[in-house]
Amino acid sequence: AGEVERAFRVDGNSSRGYRFVREVVSRRRGRPVSEKVVRRLMRGLGLRVCYARRGRYSSYAGEIDAPAPNLLLRADGTHDFSAGRPNEAWVSDVTEFRLPDDGRKVYLSPVVDLFDGKPVGWAVGTSPDARLTESSLEMACATLGEGEAPVAHTDRGCHYRWPGWKAICGRHGLARSMSRKGTSPDNAACEGFFGNLKNEFFHGRDWSGWTAEAFMELLDGWMAAYSTVRLKAFREGGRTVYDTIDNRRRRLGLAA
């Protein structure tokens, strides 16, 4: 048992599984050791592998009020994340970024148009508070034309139940919509936006030495360029067309 525990902690890395432990013990003994014996001893010693998990920010604080209906939910249980025109349906959520040398986290709250994935509003900050989410919604609402009153779909986080968010929705005639409890696919469109953002902007880059302020400035610029510079694939007339979101809207006569 002592050999097994020493092998498990050989380099201070508790992500080592039983195969690694067996290999270390076998080499030290000079003969093969049974996997079953190693697994039994590890269970008895309470040695468990620690896996790194990709965290996801959550603002859920319980059912603090009656949730809005899920207006994007179809009868068959799937969701309609499409829109026939701009400002018909929006999705919003909050995601976080961790920098290696700054103890603060950075949070992004975008409002994404389901027509073509355009971020029509966003806010960046170091606190996931009401100011963050409400600022992004106010920015999005500034793009609305006369008579436009989109669905605003979110998860059940507390941000979207606070009086300020509700007041903005009411003032602009937005129809509030909420995911089902504990069902992250209900807001898959916004999760997909976050996935693209982090793959293209965040992951695979060395952020050593970056402060939260410098990072937020760069992220804000990336969000601004998302619709004007980044090429996206669209299906048009049975074929795939690559264009920026804003240029496509101009081609379709949906923007000046």
CSV table of C-alpha atoms in Angstrom, one decimal:
chain,number,residue,atom,x,y,z
A,1,ALA,CA,0.0,0.0,0.0
A,2,GLY,CA,2.8,2.4,0.8
A,3,GLU,CA,4.4,1.8,-2.6
A,4,VAL,CA,1.2,2.5,-4.3
A,5,GLU,CA,0.7,5.8,-2.4
A,6,ARG,CA,4.2,6.9,-3.1
A,7,ALA,CA,3.8,6.1,-6.8
A,8,PHE,CA,0.5,8.0,-6.9
A,9,ARG,CA,2.2,11.1,-5.5
A,10,VAL,CA,5.6,10.6,-7.3
A,11,ASP,CA,5.6,14.0,-9.0
A,12,GLY,CA,2.9,15.8,-7.0
A,13,ASN,CA,0.5,15.2,-9.8
A,14,SER,CA,-2.8,13.8,-8.7
A,15,SER,CA,-4.0,13.2,-12.2
A,16,ARG,CA,-2.1,9.9,-12.4
A,17,GLY,CA,-4.3,6.9,-12.9
A,18,TYR,CA,-3.9,3.3,-11.9
A,19,ARG,CA,-2.0,2.4,-15.1
A,20,PHE,CA,0.7,4.9,-14.3
A,21,VAL,CA,0.9,3.8,-10.7
A,22,ARG,CA,1.2,0.2,-11.7
A,23,GLU,CA,4.0,1.1,-14.1
A,24,VAL,CA,5.9,2.9,-11.3
A,25,VAL,CA,5.5,0.1,-8.8
A,26,SER,CA,6.4,-2.6,-11.3
A,27,ARG,CA,9.6,-0.8,-12.2
A,28,ARG,CA,10.6,-0.4,-8.6
A,29,ARG,CA,9.9,-4.0,-7.9
A,30,GLY,CA,11.5,-5.3,-11.0
A,31,ARG,CA,8.5,-7.4,-11.9
A,32,PRO,CA,4.9,-6.8,-13.2
A,33,VAL,CA,2.3,-5.9,-10.6
A,34,SER,CA,-1.4,-6.8,-11.2
A,35,GLU,CA,-3.7,-4.0,-12.3
A,36,LYS,CA,-6.4,-5.4,-10.1
A,37,VAL,CA,-4.2,-5.3,-7.0
A,38,VAL,CA,-3.2,-1.7,-7.7
A,39,ARG,CA,-6.8,-0.6,-8.3
A,40,ARG,CA,-8.0,-2.3,-5.1
A,41,LEU,CA,-5.2,-0.7,-3.1
A,42,MET,CA,-5.9,2.8,-4.5
A,43,ARG,CA,-9.6,2.4,-3.7
A,44,GLY,CA,-8.7,1.4,-0.2
A,45,LEU,CA,-6.4,4.4,0.3
A,46,GLY,CA,-8.9,6.8,-1.2
A,47,LEU,CA,-6.6,7.8,-4.0
A,48,ARG,CA,-8.7,9.3,-6.7
A,49,VAL,CA,-7.6,11.0,-9.9
A,50,CYS,CA,-8.3,14.8,-10.1
A,51,TYR,CA,-9.4,15.8,-13.6
A,52,ALA,CA,-9.3,19.4,-14.8
A,53,ARG,CA,-12.8,20.6,-15.5
A,54,ARG,CA,-13.8,23.4,-17.8
A,55,GLY,CA,-15.7,25.7,-15.6
A,56,ARG,CA,-18.8,27.5,-16.7
A,57,TYR,CA,-19.9,30.7,-15.1
A,58,SER,CA,-23.4,30.4,-13.6
A,59,SER,CA,-25.5,33.2,-12.1
A,60,TYR,CA,-28.3,30.9,-11.1
A,61,ALA,CA,-29.5,31.8,-7.5
A,62,GLY,CA,-32.6,29.7,-7.2
A,63,GLU,CA,-36.1,30.4,-8.2
A,64,ILE,CA,-36.3,34.0,-6.8
A,65,ASP,CA,-39.4,34.8,-8.9
A,66,ALA,CA,-41.6,33.2,-11.5
A,67,PRO,CA,-39.5,32.5,-14.6
A,68,ALA,CA,-40.5,33.8,-18.0
A,69,PRO,CA,-41.8,31.3,-20.5
A,70,ASN,CA,-39.5,29.6,-22.9
A,71,LEU,CA,-40.7,31.2,-26.1
A,72,LEU,CA,-38.1,29.4,-28.3
A,73,LEU,CA,-39.2,25.9,-27.2
A,74,ARG,CA,-40.9,23.8,-29.9
A,75,ALA,CA,-43.6,21.3,-29.1
A,76,ASP,CA,-41.2,18.4,-29.7
A,77,GLY,CA,-38.8,19.7,-27.1
A,78,THR,CA,-36.2,21.2,-29.5
A,79,HIS,CA,-35.5,24.9,-29.8
A,80,ASP,CA,-35.9,27.3,-32.7
A,81,PHE,CA,-32.7,29.4,-32.7
A,82,SER,CA,-33.5,31.0,-36.1
A,83,ALA,CA,-34.9,34.3,-37.0
A,84,GLY,CA,-36.3,35.6,-40.3
A,85,ARG,CA,-35.0,39.1,-39.9
A,86,PRO,CA,-32.7,41.2,-37.7
A,87,ASN,CA,-33.9,42.1,-34.2
A,88,GLU,CA,-36.6,39.4,-34.1
A,89,ALA,CA,-34.9,37.2,-31.4
A,90,TRP,CA,-31.9,37.7,-29.2
A,91,VAL,CA,-30.0,35.5,-26.8
A,92,SER,CA,-27.8,36.6,-24.0
A,93,ASP,CA,-25.6,35.1,-21.3
A,94,VAL,CA,-22.4,35.8,-19.3
A,95,THR,CA,-19.0,34.1,-19.7
A,96,GLU,CA,-15.8,34.5,-17.8
A,97,PHE,CA,-12.1,34.6,-18.6
A,98,ARG,CA,-9.2,33.8,-16.2
A,99,LEU,CA,-5.9,35.5,-16.7
A,100,PRO,CA,-2.7,33.8,-15.3
A,101,ASP,CA,-1.2,36.9,-13.7
A,102,ASP,CA,-4.2,38.9,-12.7
A,103,GLY,CA,-6.2,37.7,-9.7
A,104,ARG,CA,-9.4,39.2,-11.2
A,105,LYS,CA,-11.7,37.4,-13.7
A,106,VAL,CA,-13.0,39.2,-16.7
A,107,TYR,CA,-16.7,38.8,-17.6
A,108,LEU,CA,-18.4,39.3,-21.0
A,109,SER,CA,-22.1,39.8,-21.4
A,110,PRO,CA,-23.2,39.8,-25.1
A,111,VAL,CA,-26.6,40.1,-26.7
A,112,VAL,CA,-26.6,38.0,-29.9
A,113,ASP,CA,-29.0,38.4,-32.8
A,114,LEU,CA,-30.3,35.0,-33.9
A,115,PHE,CA,-30.8,36.2,-37.5
A,116,ASP,CA,-27.1,35.9,-38.2
A,117,GLY,CA,-25.1,35.8,-34.9
A,118,LYS,CA,-24.3,39.5,-34.8
A,119,PRO,CA,-23.5,40.7,-31.3
A,120,VAL,CA,-25.8,43.8,-31.2
A,121,GLY,CA,-24.8,44.7,-27.7
A,122,TRP,CA,-22.1,43.7,-25.2
A,123,ALA,CA,-20.4,44.8,-22.0
A,124,VAL,CA,-17.1,43.8,-20.4
A,125,GLY,CA,-16.1,44.1,-16.8
A,126,THR,CA,-14.5,42.5,-13.7
A,127,SER,CA,-17.8,42.0,-11.9
A,128,PRO,CA,-20.8,39.9,-13.2
A,129,ASP,CA,-23.3,42.4,-11.8
A,130,ALA,CA,-26.5,44.1,-12.9
A,131,ARG,CA,-24.5,46.9,-14.5
A,132,LEU,CA,-22.8,44.4,-16.9
A,133,THR,CA,-25.9,42.7,-18.2
A,134,GLU,CA,-28.1,45.8,-18.3
A,135,SER,CA,-25.4,47.8,-20.1
A,136,SER,CA,-25.3,45.1,-22.9
A,137,LEU,CA,-29.0,45.1,-23.2
A,138,GLU,CA,-29.3,48.9,-23.4
A,139,MET,CA,-26.6,48.8,-26.2
A,140,ALA,CA,-28.6,46.2,-28.1
A,141,CYS,CA,-31.9,48.1,-27.7
A,142,ALA,CA,-30.2,51.2,-29.2
A,143,THR,CA,-30.1,49.3,-32.5
A,144,LEU,CA,-33.9,48.8,-32.6
A,145,GLY,CA,-36.0,50.4,-35.3
A,146,GLU,CA,-39.5,51.5,-35.1
A,147,GLY,CA,-41.9,48.6,-34.2
A,148,GLU,CA,-39.0,46.2,-33.5
A,149,ALA,CA,-39.6,44.2,-30.3
A,150,PRO,CA,-37.5,41.1,-30.2
A,151,VAL,CA,-37.7,38.1,-27.9
A,152,ALA,CA,-34.9,38.3,-25.4
A,153,HIS,CA,-33.9,34.7,-24.4
A,154,THR,CA,-31.7,33.9,-21.5
A,155,ASP,CA,-31.0,31.3,-18.9
A,156,ARG,CA,-32.6,31.5,-15.4
A,157,GLY,CA,-29.7,33.5,-13.9
A,158,CYS,CA,-30.5,36.2,-11.3
A,159,HIS,CA,-29.2,38.9,-13.7
A,160,TYR,CA,-32.3,38.4,-15.9
A,161,ARG,CA,-34.7,38.5,-12.9
A,162,TRP,CA,-33.6,41.7,-11.4
A,163,PRO,CA,-35.8,44.8,-11.7
A,164,GLY,CA,-33.4,46.7,-14.0
A,165,TRP,CA,-33.4,44.0,-16.7
A,166,LYS,CA,-37.1,43.6,-16.5
A,167,ALA,CA,-37.5,47.4,-16.7
A,168,ILE,CA,-35.4,47.7,-19.9
A,169,CYS,CA,-37.4,44.8,-21.5
A,170,GLY,CA,-40.6,46.5,-20.6
A,171,ARG,CA,-39.5,49.9,-21.8
A,172,HIS,CA,-38.6,48.6,-25.2
A,173,GLY,CA,-41.3,46.0,-25.5
A,174,LEU,CA,-39.0,43.0,-25.4
A,175,ALA,CA,-40.6,39.6,-24.8
A,176,ARG,CA,-38.7,37.9,-22.0
A,177,SER,CA,-37.9,34.2,-22.5
A,178,MET,CA,-36.1,31.8,-20.2
A,179,SER,CA,-34.5,28.4,-20.5
A,180,ARG,CA,-35.8,25.4,-18.5
A,181,LYS,CA,-34.1,24.9,-15.2
A,182,GLY,CA,-30.7,23.2,-15.4
A,183,THR,CA,-30.9,22.7,-19.2
A,184,SER,CA,-27.9,24.4,-20.8
A,185,PRO,CA,-28.8,23.4,-24.4
A,186,ASP,CA,-31.8,25.7,-24.0
A,187,ASN,CA,-29.4,28.5,-24.6
A,188,ALA,CA,-27.1,26.7,-27.0
A,189,ALA,CA,-27.0,29.5,-29.5
A,190,CYS,CA,-25.2,31.8,-27.0
A,191,GLU,CA,-23.0,28.9,-25.8
A,192,GLY,CA,-22.0,28.4,-29.4
A,193,PHE,CA,-21.1,32.1,-29.7
A,194,PHE,CA,-18.9,31.7,-26.6
A,195,GLY,CA,-17.3,28.6,-28.0
A,196,ASN,CA,-16.3,30.4,-31.2
A,197,LEU,CA,-15.1,33.4,-29.3
A,198,LYS,CA,-12.8,31.5,-26.9
A,199,ASN,CA,-11.4,29.3,-29.7
A,200,GLU,CA,-10.6,32.2,-31.9
A,201,PHE,CA,-9.7,34.8,-29.4
A,202,PHE,CA,-8.7,33.3,-26.1
A,203,HIS,CA,-7.5,29.7,-26.2
A,204,GLY,CA,-4.0,28.9,-27.5
A,205,ARG,CA,-2.6,32.4,-26.6
A,206,ASP,CA,-0.2,33.2,-23.9
A,207,TRP,CA,-1.9,35.8,-21.6
A,208,SER,CA,1.0,35.9,-19.2
A,209,GLY,CA,1.5,39.5,-17.9
A,210,TRP,CA,-1.8,40.7,-19.1
A,211,THR,CA,-3.8,42.9,-16.8
A,212,ALA,CA,-7.6,42.8,-16.7
A,213,GLU,CA,-7.7,46.3,-18.1
A,214,ALA,CA,-5.6,45.5,-21.1
A,215,PHE,CA,-7.4,42.3,-21.7
A,216,MET,CA,-10.8,44.0,-21.6
A,217,GLU,CA,-9.7,46.7,-24.1
A,218,LEU,CA,-8.6,44.0,-26.5
A,219,LEU,CA,-11.8,41.9,-26.0
A,220,ASP,CA,-13.9,45.0,-26.6
A,221,GLY,CA,-12.1,45.6,-29.9
A,222,TRP,CA,-12.6,42.0,-30.9
A,223,MET,CA,-16.3,42.2,-30.3
A,224,ALA,CA,-16.5,45.4,-32.3
A,225,ALA,CA,-14.7,43.7,-35.2
A,226,TYR,CA,-16.7,40.5,-35.0
A,227,SER,CA,-19.4,41.8,-37.4
A,228,THR,CA,-17.2,44.0,-39.6
A,229,VAL,CA,-14.0,42.0,-40.2
A,230,ARG,CA,-14.6,38.3,-39.3
A,231,LEU,CA,-15.8,36.1,-42.3
A,232,LYS,CA,-18.7,33.8,-41.6
A,233,ALA,CA,-20.2,31.0,-43.7
A,234,PHE,CA,-23.9,31.6,-44.7
A,235,ARG,CA,-26.2,29.4,-46.8
A,236,GLU,CA,-27.6,31.4,-49.6
A,237,GLY,CA,-29.4,29.9,-52.6
A,238,GLY,CA,-28.3,26.3,-51.9
A,239,ARG,CA,-24.6,27.3,-51.6
A,240,THR,CA,-22.2,28.5,-48.9
A,241,VAL,CA,-21.2,32.1,-49.1
A,242,TYR,CA,-18.5,33.7,-46.9
A,243,ASP,CA,-19.0,37.3,-45.9
A,244,THR,CA,-18.9,39.5,-42.9
A,245,ILE,CA,-22.1,39.9,-41.0
A,246,ASP,CA,-22.4,43.6,-41.6
A,247,ASN,CA,-21.6,43.4,-45.3
A,248,ARG,CA,-24.1,40.6,-45.8
A,249,ARG,CA,-26.8,42.7,-44.2
A,250,ARG,CA,-26.0,45.5,-46.6
A,251,ARG,CA,-26.1,43.1,-49.6
A,252,LEU,CA,-29.5,41.9,-48.5
A,253,GLY,CA,-30.8,45.5,-48.1
A,254,LEU,CA,-31.1,45.1,-44.3
A,255,ALA,CA,-28.6,47.8,-43.3
A,256,ALA,CA,-27.4,51.0,-44.8
